[in-house]
Every structure is written in structure tokens, then in C-alpha cells.
JSON list of C-alpha atoms and ligand atoms in Angstrom, two decimals:
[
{"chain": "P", "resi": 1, "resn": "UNK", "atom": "CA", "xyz": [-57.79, 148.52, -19.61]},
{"chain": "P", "resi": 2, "resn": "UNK", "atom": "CA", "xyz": [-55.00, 145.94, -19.76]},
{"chain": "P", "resi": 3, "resn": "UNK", "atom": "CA", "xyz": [-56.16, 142.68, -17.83]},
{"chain": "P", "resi": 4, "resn": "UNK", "atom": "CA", "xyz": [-53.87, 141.36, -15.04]},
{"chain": "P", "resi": 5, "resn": "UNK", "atom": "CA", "xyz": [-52.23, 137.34, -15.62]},
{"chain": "P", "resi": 6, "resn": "UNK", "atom": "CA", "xyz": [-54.48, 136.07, -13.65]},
{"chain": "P", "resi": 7, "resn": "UNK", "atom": "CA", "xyz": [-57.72, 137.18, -15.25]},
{"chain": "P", "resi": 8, "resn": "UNK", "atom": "CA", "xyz": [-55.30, 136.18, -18.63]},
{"chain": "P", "resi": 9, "resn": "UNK", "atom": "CA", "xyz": [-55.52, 132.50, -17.29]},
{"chain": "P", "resi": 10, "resn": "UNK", "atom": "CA", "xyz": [-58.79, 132.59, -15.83]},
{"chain": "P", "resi": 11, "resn": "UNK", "atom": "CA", "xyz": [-60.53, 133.58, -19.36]},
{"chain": "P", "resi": 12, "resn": "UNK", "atom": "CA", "xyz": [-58.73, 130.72, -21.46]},
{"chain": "P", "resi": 13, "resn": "UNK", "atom": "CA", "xyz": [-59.47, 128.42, -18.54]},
{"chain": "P", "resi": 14, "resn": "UNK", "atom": "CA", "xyz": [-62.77, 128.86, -19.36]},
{"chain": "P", "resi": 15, "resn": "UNK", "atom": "CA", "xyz": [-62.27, 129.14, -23.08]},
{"chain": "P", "resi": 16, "resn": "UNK", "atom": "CA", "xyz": [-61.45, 125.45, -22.84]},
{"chain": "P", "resi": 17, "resn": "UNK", "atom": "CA", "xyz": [-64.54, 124.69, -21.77]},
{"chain": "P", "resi": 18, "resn": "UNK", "atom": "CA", "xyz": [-66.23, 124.69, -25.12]},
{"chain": "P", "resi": 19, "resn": "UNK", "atom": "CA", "xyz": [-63.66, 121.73, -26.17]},
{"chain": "P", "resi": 20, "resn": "UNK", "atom": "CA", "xyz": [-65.20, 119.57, -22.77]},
{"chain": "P", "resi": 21, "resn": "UNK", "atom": "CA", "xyz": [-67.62, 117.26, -24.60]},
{"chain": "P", "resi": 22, "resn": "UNK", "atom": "CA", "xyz": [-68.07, 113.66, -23.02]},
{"chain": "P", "resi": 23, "resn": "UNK", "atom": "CA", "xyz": [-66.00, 110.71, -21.67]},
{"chain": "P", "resi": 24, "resn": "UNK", "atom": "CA", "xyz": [-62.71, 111.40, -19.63]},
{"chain": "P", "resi": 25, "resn": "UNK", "atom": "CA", "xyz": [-60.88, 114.35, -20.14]},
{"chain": "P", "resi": 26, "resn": "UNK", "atom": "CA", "xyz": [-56.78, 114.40, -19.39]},
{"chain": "P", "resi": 27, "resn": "UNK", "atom": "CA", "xyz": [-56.26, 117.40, -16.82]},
{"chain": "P", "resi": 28, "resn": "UNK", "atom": "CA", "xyz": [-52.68, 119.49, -16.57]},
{"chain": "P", "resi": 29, "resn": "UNK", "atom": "CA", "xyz": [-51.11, 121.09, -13.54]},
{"chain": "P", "resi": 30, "resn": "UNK", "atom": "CA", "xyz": [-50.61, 124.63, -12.81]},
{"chain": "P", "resi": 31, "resn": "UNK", "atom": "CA", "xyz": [-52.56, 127.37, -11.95]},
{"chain": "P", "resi": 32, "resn": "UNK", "atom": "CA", "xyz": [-53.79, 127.68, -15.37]},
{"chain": "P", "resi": 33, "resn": "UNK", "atom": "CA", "xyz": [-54.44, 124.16, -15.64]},
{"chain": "P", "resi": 34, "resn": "UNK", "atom": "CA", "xyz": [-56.77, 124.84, -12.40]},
{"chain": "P", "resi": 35, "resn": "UNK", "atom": "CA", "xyz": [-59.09, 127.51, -13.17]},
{"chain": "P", "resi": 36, "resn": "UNK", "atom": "CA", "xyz": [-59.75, 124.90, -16.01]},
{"chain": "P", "resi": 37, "resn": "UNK", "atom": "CA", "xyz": [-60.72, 122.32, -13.07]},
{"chain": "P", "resi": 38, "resn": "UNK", "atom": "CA", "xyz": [-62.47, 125.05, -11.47]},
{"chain": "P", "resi": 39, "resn": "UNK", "atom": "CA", "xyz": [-64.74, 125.50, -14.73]},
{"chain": "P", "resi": 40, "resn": "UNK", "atom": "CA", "xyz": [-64.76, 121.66, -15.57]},
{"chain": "P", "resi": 41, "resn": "UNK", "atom": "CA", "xyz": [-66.64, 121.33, -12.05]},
{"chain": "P", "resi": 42, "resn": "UNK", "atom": "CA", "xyz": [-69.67, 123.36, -14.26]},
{"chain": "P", "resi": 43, "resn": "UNK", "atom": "CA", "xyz": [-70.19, 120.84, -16.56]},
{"chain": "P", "resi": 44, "resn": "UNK", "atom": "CA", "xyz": [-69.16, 117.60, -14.34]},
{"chain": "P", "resi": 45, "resn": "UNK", "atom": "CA", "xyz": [-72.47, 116.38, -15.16]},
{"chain": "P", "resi": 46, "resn": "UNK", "atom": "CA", "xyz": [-71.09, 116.07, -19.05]},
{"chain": "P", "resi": 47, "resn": "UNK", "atom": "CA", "xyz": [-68.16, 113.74, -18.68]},
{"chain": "P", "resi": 48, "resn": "UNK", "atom": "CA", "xyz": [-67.24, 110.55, -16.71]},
{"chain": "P", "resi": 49, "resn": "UNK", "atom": "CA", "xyz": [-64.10, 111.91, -14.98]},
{"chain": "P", "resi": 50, "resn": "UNK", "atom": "CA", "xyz": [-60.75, 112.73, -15.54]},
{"chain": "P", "resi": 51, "resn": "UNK", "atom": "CA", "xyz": [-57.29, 111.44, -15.43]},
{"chain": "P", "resi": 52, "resn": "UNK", "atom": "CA", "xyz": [-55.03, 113.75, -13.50]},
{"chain": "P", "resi": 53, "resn": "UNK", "atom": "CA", "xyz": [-51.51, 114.43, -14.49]},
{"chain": "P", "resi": 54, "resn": "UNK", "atom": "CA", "xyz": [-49.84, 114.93, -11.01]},
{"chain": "P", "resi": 55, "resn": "UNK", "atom": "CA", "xyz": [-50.93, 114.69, -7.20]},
{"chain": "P", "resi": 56, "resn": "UNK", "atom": "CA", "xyz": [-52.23, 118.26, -6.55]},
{"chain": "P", "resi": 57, "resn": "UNK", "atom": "CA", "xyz": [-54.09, 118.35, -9.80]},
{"chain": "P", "resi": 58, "resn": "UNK", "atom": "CA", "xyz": [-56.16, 115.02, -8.65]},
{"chain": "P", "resi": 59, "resn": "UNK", "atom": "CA", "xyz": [-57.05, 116.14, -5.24]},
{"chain": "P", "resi": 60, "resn": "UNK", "atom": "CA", "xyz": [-58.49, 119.42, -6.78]},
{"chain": "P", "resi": 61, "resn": "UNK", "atom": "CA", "xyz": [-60.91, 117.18, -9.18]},
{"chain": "P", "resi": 62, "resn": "UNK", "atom": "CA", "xyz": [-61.77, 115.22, -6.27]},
{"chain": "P", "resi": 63, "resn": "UNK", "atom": "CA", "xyz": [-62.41, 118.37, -4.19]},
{"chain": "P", "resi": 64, "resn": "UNK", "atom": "CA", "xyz": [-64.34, 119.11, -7.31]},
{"chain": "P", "resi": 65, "resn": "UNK", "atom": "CA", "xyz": [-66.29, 115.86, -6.85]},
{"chain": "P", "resi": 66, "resn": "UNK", "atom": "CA", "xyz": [-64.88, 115.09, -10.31]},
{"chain": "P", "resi": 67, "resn": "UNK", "atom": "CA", "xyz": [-63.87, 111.17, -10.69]},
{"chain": "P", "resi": 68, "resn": "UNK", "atom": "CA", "xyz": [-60.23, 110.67, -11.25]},
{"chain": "P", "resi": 69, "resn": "UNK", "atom": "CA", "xyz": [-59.35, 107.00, -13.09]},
{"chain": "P", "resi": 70, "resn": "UNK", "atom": "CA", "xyz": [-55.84, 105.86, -13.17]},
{"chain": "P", "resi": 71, "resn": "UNK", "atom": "CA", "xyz": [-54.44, 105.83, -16.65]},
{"chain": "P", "resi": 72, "resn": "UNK", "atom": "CA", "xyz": [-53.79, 102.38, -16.73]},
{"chain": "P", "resi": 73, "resn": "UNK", "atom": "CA", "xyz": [-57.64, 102.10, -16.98]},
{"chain": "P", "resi": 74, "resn": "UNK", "atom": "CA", "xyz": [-58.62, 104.35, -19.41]},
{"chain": "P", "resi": 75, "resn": "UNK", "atom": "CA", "xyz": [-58.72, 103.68, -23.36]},
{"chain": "P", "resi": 76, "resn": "UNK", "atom": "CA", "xyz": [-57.53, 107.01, -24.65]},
{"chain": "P", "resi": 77, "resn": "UNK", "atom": "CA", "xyz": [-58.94, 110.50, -24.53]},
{"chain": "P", "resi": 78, "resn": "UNK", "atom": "CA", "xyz": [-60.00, 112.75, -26.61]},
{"chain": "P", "resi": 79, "resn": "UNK", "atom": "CA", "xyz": [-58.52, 115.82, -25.14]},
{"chain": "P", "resi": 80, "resn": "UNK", "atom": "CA", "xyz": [-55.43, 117.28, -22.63]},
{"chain": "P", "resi": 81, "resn": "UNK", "atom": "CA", "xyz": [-56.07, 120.20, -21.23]},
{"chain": "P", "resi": 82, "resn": "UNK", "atom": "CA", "xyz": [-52.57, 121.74, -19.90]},
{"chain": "P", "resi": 83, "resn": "UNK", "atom": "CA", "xyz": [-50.91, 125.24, -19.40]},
{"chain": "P", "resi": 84, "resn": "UNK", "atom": "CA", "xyz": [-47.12, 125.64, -20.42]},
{"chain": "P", "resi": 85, "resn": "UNK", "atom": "CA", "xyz": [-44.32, 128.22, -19.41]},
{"chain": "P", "resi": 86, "resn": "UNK", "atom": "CA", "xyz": [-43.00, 128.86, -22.91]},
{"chain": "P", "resi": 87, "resn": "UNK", "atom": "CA", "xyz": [-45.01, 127.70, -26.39]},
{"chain": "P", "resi": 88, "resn": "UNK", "atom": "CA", "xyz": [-43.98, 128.36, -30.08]},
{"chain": "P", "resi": 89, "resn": "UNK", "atom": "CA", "xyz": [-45.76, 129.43, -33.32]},
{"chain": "P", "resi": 90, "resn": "UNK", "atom": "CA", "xyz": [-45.13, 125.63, -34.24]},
{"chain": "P", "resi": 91, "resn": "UNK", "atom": "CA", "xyz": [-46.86, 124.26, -31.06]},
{"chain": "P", "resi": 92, "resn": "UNK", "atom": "CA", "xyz": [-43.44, 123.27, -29.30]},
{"chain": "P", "resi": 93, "resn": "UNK", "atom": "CA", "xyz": [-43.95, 123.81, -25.67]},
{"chain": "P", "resi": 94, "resn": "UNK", "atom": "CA", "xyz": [-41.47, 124.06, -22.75]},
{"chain": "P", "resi": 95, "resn": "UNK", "atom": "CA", "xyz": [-43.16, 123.01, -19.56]},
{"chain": "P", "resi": 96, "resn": "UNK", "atom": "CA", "xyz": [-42.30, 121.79, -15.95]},
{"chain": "P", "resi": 97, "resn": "UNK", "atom": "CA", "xyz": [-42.84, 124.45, -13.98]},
{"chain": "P", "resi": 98, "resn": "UNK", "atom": "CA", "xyz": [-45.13, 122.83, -11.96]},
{"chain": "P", "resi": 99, "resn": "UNK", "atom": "CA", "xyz": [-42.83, 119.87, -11.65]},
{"chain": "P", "resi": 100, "resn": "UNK", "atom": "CA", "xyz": [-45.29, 117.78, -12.90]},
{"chain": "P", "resi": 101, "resn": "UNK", "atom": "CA", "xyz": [-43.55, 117.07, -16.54]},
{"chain": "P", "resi": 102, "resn": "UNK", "atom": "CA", "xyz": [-43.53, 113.45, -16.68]},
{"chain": "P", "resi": 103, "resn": "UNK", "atom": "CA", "xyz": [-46.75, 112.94, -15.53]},
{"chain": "P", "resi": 104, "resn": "UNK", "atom": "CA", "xyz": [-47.67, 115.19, -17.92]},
{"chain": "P", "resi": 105, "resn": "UNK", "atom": "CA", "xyz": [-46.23, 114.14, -21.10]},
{"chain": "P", "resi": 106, "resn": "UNK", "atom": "CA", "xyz": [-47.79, 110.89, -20.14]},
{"chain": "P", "resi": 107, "resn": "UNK", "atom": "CA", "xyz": [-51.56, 111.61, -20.03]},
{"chain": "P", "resi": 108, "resn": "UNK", "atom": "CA", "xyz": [-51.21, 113.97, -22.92]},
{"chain": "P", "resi": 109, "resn": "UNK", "atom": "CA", "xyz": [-49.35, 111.09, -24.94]},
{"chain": "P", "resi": 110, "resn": "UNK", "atom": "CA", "xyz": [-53.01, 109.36, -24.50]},
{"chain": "P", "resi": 111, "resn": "UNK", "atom": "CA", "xyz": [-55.04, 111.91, -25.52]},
{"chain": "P", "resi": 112, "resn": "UNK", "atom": "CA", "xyz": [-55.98, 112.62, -29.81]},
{"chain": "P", "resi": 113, "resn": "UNK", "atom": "CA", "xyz": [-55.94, 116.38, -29.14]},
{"chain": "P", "resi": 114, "resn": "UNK", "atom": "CA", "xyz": [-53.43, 118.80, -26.80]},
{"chain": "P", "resi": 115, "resn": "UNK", "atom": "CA", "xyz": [-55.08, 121.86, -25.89]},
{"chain": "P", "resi": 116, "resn": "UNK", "atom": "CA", "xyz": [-52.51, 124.07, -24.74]},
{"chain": "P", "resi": 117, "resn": "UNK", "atom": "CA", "xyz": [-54.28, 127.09, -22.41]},
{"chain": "P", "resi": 118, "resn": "UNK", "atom": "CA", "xyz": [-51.69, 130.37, -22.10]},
{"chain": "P", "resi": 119, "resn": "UNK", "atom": "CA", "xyz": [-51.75, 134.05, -21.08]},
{"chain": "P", "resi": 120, "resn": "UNK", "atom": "CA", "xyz": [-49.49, 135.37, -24.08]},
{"chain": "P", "resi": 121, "resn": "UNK", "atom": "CA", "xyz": [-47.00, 136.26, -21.64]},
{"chain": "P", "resi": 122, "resn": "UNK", "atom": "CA", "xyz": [-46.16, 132.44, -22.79]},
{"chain": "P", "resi": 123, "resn": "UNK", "atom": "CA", "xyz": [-46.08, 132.61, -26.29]},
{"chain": "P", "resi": 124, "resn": "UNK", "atom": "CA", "xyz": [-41.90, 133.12, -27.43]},
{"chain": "P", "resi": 125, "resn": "UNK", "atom": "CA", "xyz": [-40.32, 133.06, -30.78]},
{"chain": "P", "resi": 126, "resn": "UNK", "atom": "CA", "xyz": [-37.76, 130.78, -29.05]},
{"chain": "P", "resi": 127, "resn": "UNK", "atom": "CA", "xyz": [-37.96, 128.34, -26.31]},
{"chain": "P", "resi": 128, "resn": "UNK", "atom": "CA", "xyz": [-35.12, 128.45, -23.67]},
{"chain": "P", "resi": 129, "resn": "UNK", "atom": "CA", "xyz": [-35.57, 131.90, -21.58]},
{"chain": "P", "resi": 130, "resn": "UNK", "atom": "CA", "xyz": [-37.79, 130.02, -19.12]},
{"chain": "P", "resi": 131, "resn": "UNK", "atom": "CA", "xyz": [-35.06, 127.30, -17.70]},
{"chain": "P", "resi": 132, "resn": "UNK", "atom": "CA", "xyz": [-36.12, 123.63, -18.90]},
{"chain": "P", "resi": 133, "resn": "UNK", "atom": "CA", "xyz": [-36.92, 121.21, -16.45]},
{"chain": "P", "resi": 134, "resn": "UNK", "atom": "CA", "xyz": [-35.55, 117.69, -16.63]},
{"chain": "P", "resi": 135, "resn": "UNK", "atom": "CA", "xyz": [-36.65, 115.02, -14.17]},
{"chain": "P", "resi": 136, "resn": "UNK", "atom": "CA", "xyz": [-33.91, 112.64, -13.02]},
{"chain": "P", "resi": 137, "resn": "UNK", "atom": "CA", "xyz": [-33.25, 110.17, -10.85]},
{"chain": "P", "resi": 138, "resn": "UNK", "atom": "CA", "xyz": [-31.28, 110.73, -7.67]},
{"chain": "P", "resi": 139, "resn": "UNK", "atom": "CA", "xyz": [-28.47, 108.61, -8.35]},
{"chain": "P", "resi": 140, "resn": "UNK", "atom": "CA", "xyz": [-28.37, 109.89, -11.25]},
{"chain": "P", "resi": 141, "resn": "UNK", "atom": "CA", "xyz": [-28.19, 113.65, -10.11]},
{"chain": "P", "resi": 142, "resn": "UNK", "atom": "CA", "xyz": [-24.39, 113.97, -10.76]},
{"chain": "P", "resi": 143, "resn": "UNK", "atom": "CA", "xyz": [-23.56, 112.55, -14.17]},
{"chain": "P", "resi": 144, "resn": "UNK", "atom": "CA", "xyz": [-26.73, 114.31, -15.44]},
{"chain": "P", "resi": 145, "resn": "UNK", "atom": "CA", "xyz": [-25.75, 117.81, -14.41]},
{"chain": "P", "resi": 146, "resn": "UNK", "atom": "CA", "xyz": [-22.14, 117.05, -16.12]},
{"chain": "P", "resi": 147, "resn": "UNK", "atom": "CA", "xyz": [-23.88, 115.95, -19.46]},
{"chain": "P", "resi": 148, "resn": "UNK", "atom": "CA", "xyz": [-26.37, 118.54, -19.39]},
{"chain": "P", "resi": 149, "resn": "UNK", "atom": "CA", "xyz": [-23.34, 121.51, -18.59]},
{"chain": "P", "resi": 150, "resn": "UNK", "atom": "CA", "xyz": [-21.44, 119.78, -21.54]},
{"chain": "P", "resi": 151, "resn": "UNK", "atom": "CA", "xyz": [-24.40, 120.90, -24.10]},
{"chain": "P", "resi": 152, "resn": "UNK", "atom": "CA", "xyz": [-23.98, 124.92, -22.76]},
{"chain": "P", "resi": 153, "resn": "UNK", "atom": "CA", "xyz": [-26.91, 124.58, -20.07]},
{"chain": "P", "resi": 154, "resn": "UNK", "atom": "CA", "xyz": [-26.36, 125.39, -16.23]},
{"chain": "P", "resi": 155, "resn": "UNK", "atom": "CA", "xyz": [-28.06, 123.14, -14.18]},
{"chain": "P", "resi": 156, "resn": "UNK", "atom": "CA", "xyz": [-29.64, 124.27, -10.48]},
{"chain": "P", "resi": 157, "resn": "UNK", "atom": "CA", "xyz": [-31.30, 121.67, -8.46]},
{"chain": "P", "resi": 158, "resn": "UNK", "atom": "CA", "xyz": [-34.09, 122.01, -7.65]},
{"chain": "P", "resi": 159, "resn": "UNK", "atom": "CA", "xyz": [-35.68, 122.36, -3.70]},
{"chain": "P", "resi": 160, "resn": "UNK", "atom": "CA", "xyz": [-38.42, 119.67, -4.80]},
{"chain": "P", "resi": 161, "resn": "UNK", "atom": "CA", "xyz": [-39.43, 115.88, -5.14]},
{"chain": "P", "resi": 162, "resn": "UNK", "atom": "CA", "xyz": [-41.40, 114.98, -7.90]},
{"chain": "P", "resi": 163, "resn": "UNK", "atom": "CA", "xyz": [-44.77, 112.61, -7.40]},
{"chain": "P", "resi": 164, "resn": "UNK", "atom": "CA", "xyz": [-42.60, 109.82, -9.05]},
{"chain": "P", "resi": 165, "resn": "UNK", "atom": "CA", "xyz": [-39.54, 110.38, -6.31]},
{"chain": "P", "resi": 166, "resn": "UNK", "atom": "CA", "xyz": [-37.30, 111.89, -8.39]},
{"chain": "P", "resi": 167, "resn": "UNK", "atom": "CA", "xyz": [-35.35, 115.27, -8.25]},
{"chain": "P", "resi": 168, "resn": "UNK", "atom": "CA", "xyz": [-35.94, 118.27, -11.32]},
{"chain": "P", "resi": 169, "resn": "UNK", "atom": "CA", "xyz": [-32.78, 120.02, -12.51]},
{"chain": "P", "resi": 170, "resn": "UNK", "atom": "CA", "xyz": [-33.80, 123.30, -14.41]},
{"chain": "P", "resi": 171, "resn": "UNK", "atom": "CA", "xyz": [-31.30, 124.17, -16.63]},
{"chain": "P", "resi": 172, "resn": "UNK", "atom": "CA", "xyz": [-30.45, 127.77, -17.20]},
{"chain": "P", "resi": 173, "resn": "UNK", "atom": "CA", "xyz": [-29.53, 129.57, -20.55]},
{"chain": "P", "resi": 174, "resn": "UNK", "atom": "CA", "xyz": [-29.55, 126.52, -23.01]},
{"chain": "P", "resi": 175, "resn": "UNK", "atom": "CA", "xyz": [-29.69, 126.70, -26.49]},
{"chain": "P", "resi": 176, "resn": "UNK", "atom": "CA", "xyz": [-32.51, 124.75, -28.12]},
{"chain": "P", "resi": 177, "resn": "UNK", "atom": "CA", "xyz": [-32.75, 126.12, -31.56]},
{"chain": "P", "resi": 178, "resn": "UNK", "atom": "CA", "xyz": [-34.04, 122.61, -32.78]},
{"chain": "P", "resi": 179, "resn": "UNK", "atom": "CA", "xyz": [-36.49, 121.53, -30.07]},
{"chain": "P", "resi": 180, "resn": "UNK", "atom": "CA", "xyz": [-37.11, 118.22, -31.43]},
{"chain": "P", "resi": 181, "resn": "UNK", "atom": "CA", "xyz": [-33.34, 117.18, -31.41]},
{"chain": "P", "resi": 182, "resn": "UNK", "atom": "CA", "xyz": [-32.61, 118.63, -28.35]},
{"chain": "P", "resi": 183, "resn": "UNK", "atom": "CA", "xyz": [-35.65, 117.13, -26.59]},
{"chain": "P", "resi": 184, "resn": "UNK", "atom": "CA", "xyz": [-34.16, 113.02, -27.89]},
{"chain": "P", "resi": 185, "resn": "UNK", "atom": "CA", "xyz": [-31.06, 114.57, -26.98]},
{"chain": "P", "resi": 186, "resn": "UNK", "atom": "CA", "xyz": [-31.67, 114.87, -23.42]},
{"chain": "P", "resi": 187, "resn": "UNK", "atom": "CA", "xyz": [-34.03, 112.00, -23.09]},
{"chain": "P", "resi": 188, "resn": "UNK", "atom": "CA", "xyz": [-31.19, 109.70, -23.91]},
{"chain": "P", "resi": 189, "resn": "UNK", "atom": "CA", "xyz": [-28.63, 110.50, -20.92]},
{"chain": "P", "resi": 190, "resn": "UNK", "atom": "CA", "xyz": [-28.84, 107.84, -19.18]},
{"chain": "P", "resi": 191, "resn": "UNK", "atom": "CA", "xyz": [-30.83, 108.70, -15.60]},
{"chain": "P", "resi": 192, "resn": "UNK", "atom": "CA", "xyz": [-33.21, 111.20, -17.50]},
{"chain": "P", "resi": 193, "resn": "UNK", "atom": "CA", "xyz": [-36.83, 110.08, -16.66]},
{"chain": "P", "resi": 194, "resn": "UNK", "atom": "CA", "xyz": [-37.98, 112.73, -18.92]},
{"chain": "P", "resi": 195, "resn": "UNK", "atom": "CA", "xyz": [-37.46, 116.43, -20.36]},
{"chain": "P", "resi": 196, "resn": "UNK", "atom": "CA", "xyz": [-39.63, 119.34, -20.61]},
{"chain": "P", "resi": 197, "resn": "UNK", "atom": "CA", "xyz": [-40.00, 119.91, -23.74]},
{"chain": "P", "resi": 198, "resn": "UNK", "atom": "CA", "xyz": [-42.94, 119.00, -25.39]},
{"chain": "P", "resi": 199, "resn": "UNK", "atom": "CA", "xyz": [-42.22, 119.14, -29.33]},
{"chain": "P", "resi": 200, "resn": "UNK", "atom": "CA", "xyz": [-41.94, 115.69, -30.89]},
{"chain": "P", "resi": 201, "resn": "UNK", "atom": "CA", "xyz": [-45.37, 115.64, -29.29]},
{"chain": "P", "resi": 202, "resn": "UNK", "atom": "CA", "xyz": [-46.31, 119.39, -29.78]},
{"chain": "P", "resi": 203, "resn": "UNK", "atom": "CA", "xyz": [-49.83, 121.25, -28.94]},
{"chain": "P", "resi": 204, "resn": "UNK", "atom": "CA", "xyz": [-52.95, 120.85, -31.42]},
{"chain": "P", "resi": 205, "resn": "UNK", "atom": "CA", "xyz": [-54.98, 123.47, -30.47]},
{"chain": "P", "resi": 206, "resn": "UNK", "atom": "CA", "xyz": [-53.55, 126.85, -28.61]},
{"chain": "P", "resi": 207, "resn": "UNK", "atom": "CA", "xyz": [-56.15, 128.46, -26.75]},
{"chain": "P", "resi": 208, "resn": "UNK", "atom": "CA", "xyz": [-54.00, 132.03, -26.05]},
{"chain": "P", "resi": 209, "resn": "UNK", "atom": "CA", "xyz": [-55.40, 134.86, -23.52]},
{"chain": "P", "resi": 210, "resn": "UNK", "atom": "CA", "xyz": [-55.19, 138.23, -24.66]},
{"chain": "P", "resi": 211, "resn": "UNK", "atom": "CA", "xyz": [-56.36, 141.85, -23.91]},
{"chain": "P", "resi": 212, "resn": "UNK", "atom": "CA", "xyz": [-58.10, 141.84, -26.95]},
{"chain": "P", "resi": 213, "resn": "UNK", "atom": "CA", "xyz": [-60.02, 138.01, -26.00]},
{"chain": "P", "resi": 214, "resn": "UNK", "atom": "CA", "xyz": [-58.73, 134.47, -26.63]},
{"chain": "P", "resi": 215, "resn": "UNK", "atom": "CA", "xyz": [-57.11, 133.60, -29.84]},
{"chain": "P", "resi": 216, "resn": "UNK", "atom": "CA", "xyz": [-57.80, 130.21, -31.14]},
{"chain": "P", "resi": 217, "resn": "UNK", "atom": "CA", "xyz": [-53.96, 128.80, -32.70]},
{"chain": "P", "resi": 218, "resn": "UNK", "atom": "CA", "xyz": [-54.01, 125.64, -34.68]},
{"chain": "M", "resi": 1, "resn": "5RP", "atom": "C1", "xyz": [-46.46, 122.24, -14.67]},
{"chain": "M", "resi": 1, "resn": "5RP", "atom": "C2", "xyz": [-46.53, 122.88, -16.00]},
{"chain": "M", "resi": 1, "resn": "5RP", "atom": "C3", "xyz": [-47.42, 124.06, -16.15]},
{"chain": "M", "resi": 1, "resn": "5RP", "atom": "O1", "xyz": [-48.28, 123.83, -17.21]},
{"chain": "M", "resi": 1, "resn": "5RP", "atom": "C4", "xyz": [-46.60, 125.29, -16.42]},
{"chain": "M", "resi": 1, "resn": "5RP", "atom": "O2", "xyz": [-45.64, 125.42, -15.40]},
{"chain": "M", "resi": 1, "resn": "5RP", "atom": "C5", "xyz": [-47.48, 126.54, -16.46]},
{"chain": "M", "resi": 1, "resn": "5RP", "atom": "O3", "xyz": [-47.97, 126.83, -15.20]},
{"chain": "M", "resi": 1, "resn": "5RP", "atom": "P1", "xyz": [-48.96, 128.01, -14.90]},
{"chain": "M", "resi": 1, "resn": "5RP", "atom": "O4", "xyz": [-50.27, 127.68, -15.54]},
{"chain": "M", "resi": 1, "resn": "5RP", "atom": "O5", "xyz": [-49.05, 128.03, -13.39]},
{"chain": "M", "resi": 1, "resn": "5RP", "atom": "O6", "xyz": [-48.37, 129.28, -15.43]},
{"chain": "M", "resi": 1, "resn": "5RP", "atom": "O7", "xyz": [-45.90, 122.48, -16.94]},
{"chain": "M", "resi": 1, "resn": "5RP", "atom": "O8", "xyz": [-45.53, 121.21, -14.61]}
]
């Protein structure tokens, strides 16, 4: 009997709970990302809090009764905990989805280890079928879309503000055969806050939900 996505995302929610040791643990966004708060709320008792990586994701810790400490006062973490809409077998990620990117990539660029926690509805030879967010800012919204058009992509506004007060632009059927170059690519128009790929910085661990149980990718 095949298992639905949601029990998919459920299981390696909970997978990464095994990785949950002490200290403050970076938290993603998503719905993946929280079935892994819902979990982490088990063993609050463990850890000293967490450092959330968008607006939703904090008030569900809090919910939780789980502290939430603003980066700024943290020294490092030892893990991220974080879904993704497209990952590679060499841990590049596309994410976004959520709108939460920025955020993201900044709590995870804290943390020693990226646990990346996926149905394997997720896992692609090549990233670019999902559309990749970029976060830009309004001003900006124009000039972006031309540069970003001029590489092959089709940018679509999105209907959505990001916690930072900036607009997402999800650009359809781009080429990104080189993830690494095209994520510096993008990050360099001027009025990009940030992109959603995730490969200069890739996962370390891949937790990945499957019929058969949760495969364990490093
Ligand atoms: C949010 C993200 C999410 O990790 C990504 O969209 C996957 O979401 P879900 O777990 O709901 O499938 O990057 O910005």
C-alpha cells in the first residue's frame, strides 16, 4: 500500500528527530518543515529553543511553547532542519515555495549541518521543473523580470509579500544545468535580495520519505 504525501512528510519529519540533540536547532518553513516542529515539541525538554526561518514557522514553535532567539543572538547551530521543492543527487536544492527563501538561506548559512527532509516526489535529476523563486525588491520588480527573461526564464509575480517586504518572482522554464553558476548569476542583478537555489551552500544530510521507509542521503 503506497503511502499518501502527507504521511511521506510526516515520517521524515519525524525521522529528523533522531538528529535533535541539544542547544538551538535552526527550523525551515513548509509543511514539511512543520510536522518537524510538531515532533520537536516531543523532545522540547532536550534543547534550548530554536531560531525560526520565517514568521509562520516562529509562531508555530511558540504555539509549541518552544523558545525562538533571534539570530543575531545565537553563536551557530549545529543543525537546519528544512524541506525543499526540488533536491539533487549532489545536495543542490531549489526552494522558496514557502516564500520564505531568504530567511532561509540565512539560518541554514549558521548552522554546521543542513538536513534536508523530502517526500521523493522532491528528489529530480535536474533542478528547474518546479519554477525558482527569487526575492526582489519592489523597485526593483521591473529591471529584474527583464534580466531574468534575458537568461530564457519567464517570470510571474507573485500574489505575496515576503516577511522582509519584498515581492517573489518565480520564474518558469529556466535552464539551470550548472546550479552553482546560475545561483551567483542571479544573486548579482542588482535588486535581487536572494535566489532559491541552495547549491553553493548545498544539503549535508538528505533525510528522503519513501514507500519502502526513509533513506538516509549523504
Ligand atoms: C519554503 C520552502 C519549503 O521548504 C519548500 O517549499 C517545501 O515545502 P513543503 O514542505 O510544504 O513541500 O522552501 O520557502
Amino acid at each position: 500500500m503506497s503511502l499518501t504525501q502527507d504521511e511521506l512528510k510526516q515520517q521524515v519529519a519525524k525521522a529528523a528527530i533522531e538528529y535533535v540533540k541539544t542547544g538551538i536547532i535552526g527550523v525551515g518553513t513548509g509543511s514539511t518543515a512543520n510536522y518537524f516542529i510538531d515532533y520537536l515539541a516531543e523532545v522540547k525538554s532536550k534543547i534550548e529553543g530554536a531560531v525560526a526561518s520565517s514568521e509562520a514557522t516562529a509562531e508555530r514553535l511558540r504555539k509549541h511553547g518552544i523558545e525562538v532567539f533571534d539570530l543575531n543572538n545565537v553563536d551557530g547551530m549545529d543543525i537546519y532542519v528544512d524541506g525543499a521543492d526540488e533536491i539533487t543527487e549532489h545536495m543542490h536544492m531549489l526552494k522558496g515555495g514557502g516564500g520564505a527563501l531568504t530567511r532561509e538561506k540565512v539560518v541554514a548559512a549558521n548552522a554546521k549541518k543542513f538536513i534536508c527532509i523530502c517526500d521523493e516526489s522532491k528528489y529530480v535529476p535536474v533542478l528547474g521543473k518546479f519554477p525558482l523563486p527569487v526575492e526582489v525588491l519592489p523597485m526593483a520588480r521591473s529591471y529584474v523580470a527583464r534580466q531574468l527573461s534575458a537568461m530564457g526564464g519567464q517570470p510571474k509575480l507573485r500574489d505575496f509579500t515576503t516577511d522582509n517586504g519584498n515581492i517573489i518572482l518565480d520564474v518558469h522554464n529556466l535552464n539551470i544545468p550548472d546550479p552553482i553558476e546560475t545561483e551567483k548569476t542571479i544573486n548579482q542583478i542588482v535588486g535581487v535580495v536572494t535566489n532559491g537555489l541552495f547549491a553553493k551552500r548545498p544539503a549535508d544530510i538528505l533525510l528522503l520519505a519513501t514507500d519502502e521507509g526513509v533513506k538516509t542521503i549523504t
